[in-house]
Coordinates of C-alpha atoms in Angstrom, one line a residue:
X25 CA 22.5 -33.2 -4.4
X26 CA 18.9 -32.4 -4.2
X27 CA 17.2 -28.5 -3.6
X28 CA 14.5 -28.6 -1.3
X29 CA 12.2 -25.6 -1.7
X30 CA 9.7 -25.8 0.6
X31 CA 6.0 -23.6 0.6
X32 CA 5.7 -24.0 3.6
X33 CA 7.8 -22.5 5.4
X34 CA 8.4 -19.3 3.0
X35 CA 8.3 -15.7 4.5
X36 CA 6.8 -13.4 2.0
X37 CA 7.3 -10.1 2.5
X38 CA 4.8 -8.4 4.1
X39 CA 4.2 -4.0 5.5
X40 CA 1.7 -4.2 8.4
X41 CA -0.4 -1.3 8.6
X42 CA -2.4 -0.5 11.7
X43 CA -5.1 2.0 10.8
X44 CA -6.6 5.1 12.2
X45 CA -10.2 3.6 12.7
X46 CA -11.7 2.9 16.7
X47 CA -10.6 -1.4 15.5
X48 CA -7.3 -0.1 14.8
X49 CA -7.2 -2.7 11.7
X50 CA -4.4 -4.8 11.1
X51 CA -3.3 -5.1 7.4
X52 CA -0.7 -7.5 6.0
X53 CA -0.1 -5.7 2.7
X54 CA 2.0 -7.9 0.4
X55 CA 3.5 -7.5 -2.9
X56 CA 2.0 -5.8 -5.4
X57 CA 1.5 -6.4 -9.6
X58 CA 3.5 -5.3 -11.8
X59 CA 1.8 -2.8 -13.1
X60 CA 0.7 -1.2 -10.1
X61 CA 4.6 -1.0 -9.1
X62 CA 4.4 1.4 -12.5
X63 CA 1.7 3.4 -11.7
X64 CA 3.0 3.9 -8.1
X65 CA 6.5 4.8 -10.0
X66 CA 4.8 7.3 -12.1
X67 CA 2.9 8.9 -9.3
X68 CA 5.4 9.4 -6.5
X69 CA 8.0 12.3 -7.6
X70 CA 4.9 14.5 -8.3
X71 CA 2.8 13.1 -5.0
X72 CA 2.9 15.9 -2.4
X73 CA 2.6 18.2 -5.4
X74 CA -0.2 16.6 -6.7
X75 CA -2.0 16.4 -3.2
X76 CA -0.7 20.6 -2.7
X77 CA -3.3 21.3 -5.9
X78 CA -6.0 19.8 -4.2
X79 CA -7.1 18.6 -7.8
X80 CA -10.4 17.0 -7.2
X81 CA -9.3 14.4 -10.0
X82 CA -6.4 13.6 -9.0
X83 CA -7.2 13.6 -5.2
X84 CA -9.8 10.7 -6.2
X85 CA -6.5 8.9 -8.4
X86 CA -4.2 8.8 -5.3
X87 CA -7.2 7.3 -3.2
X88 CA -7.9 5.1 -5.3
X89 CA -4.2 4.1 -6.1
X90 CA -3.9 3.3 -2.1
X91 CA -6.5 1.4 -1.8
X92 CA -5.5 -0.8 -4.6
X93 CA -2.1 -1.3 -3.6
X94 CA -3.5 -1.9 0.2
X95 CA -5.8 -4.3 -1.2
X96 CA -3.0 -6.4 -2.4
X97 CA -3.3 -7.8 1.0
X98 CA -2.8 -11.4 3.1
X99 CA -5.8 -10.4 5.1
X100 CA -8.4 -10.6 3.0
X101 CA -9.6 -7.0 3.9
X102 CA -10.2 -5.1 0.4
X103 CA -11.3 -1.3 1.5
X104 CA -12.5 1.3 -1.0
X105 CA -11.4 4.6 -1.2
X106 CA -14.2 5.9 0.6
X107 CA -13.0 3.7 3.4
X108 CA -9.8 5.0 3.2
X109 CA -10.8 9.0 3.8
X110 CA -13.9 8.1 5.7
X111 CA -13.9 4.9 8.1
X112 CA -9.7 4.5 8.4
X113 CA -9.2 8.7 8.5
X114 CA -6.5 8.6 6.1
X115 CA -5.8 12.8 5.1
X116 CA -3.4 14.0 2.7
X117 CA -0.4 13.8 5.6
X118 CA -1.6 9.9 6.0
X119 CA -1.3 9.1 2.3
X120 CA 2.0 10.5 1.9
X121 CA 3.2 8.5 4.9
X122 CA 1.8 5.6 3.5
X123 CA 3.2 6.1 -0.1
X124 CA 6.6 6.6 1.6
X125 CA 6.3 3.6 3.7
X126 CA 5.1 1.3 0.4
X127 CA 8.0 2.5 -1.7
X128 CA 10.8 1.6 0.9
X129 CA 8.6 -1.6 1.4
X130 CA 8.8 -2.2 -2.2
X131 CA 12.6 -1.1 -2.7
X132 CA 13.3 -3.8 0.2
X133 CA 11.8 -6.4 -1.6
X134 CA 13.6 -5.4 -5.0
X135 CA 17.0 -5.2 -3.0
X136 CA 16.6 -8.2 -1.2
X137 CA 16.6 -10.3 -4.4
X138 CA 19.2 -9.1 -6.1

């Protein structure tokens, strides 16, 4: 007997984000590479300590690590880190939120195939 898979009708996984800016953005963020599933796994124990230094450095690394994992995205928005702080007003409180929201996205995923 014959497997159909069909493309067509696959769900991917998807975590919609609704940002902070007057549009209210929609964001389909999908799945993410590889290795930005490690960085994000290096990063998150030390997060809210990281963002409690208020590091200049390592502010600008978190920022930047959002918006890449954000830009892994079904709606062909890619936003900068600059977007992030200025146009979609995401503070320290917003990227902890969000980094706690991508990793139980993420551990869904990993579950769900297993």
């Amino acid at each position: 007997m014959a497997k159909v898979l069909d493309f067509n009708t696959v769900e991917r996984p998807v975590l919609e984000l609704i940002m902070q800016d007057e549009e209210r953005t929609h964001i389909k963020v999908g799945t993410p590479t590889e290795s930005l599933v490690e960085e994000l796994a290096e990063l998150a124990p030390q997060l809210e300590k990281v963002l409690q230094a208020e590091d200049a450095d390592s502010i600008a690394a978190i920022y930047d690590l959002a918006a890449r994992l954000i830009n892994c995205n079904r709606s062909f928005i890619k936003v900068t880190p600059e977007d992030l702080r200025g146009k979609f007003r995401m503070n320290f409180e917003s990227l902890v939120i969000f980094f706690g929201a991508y990793v139980d996205f993420i551990n869904e995923i990993t579950s769900a195939k297993n």
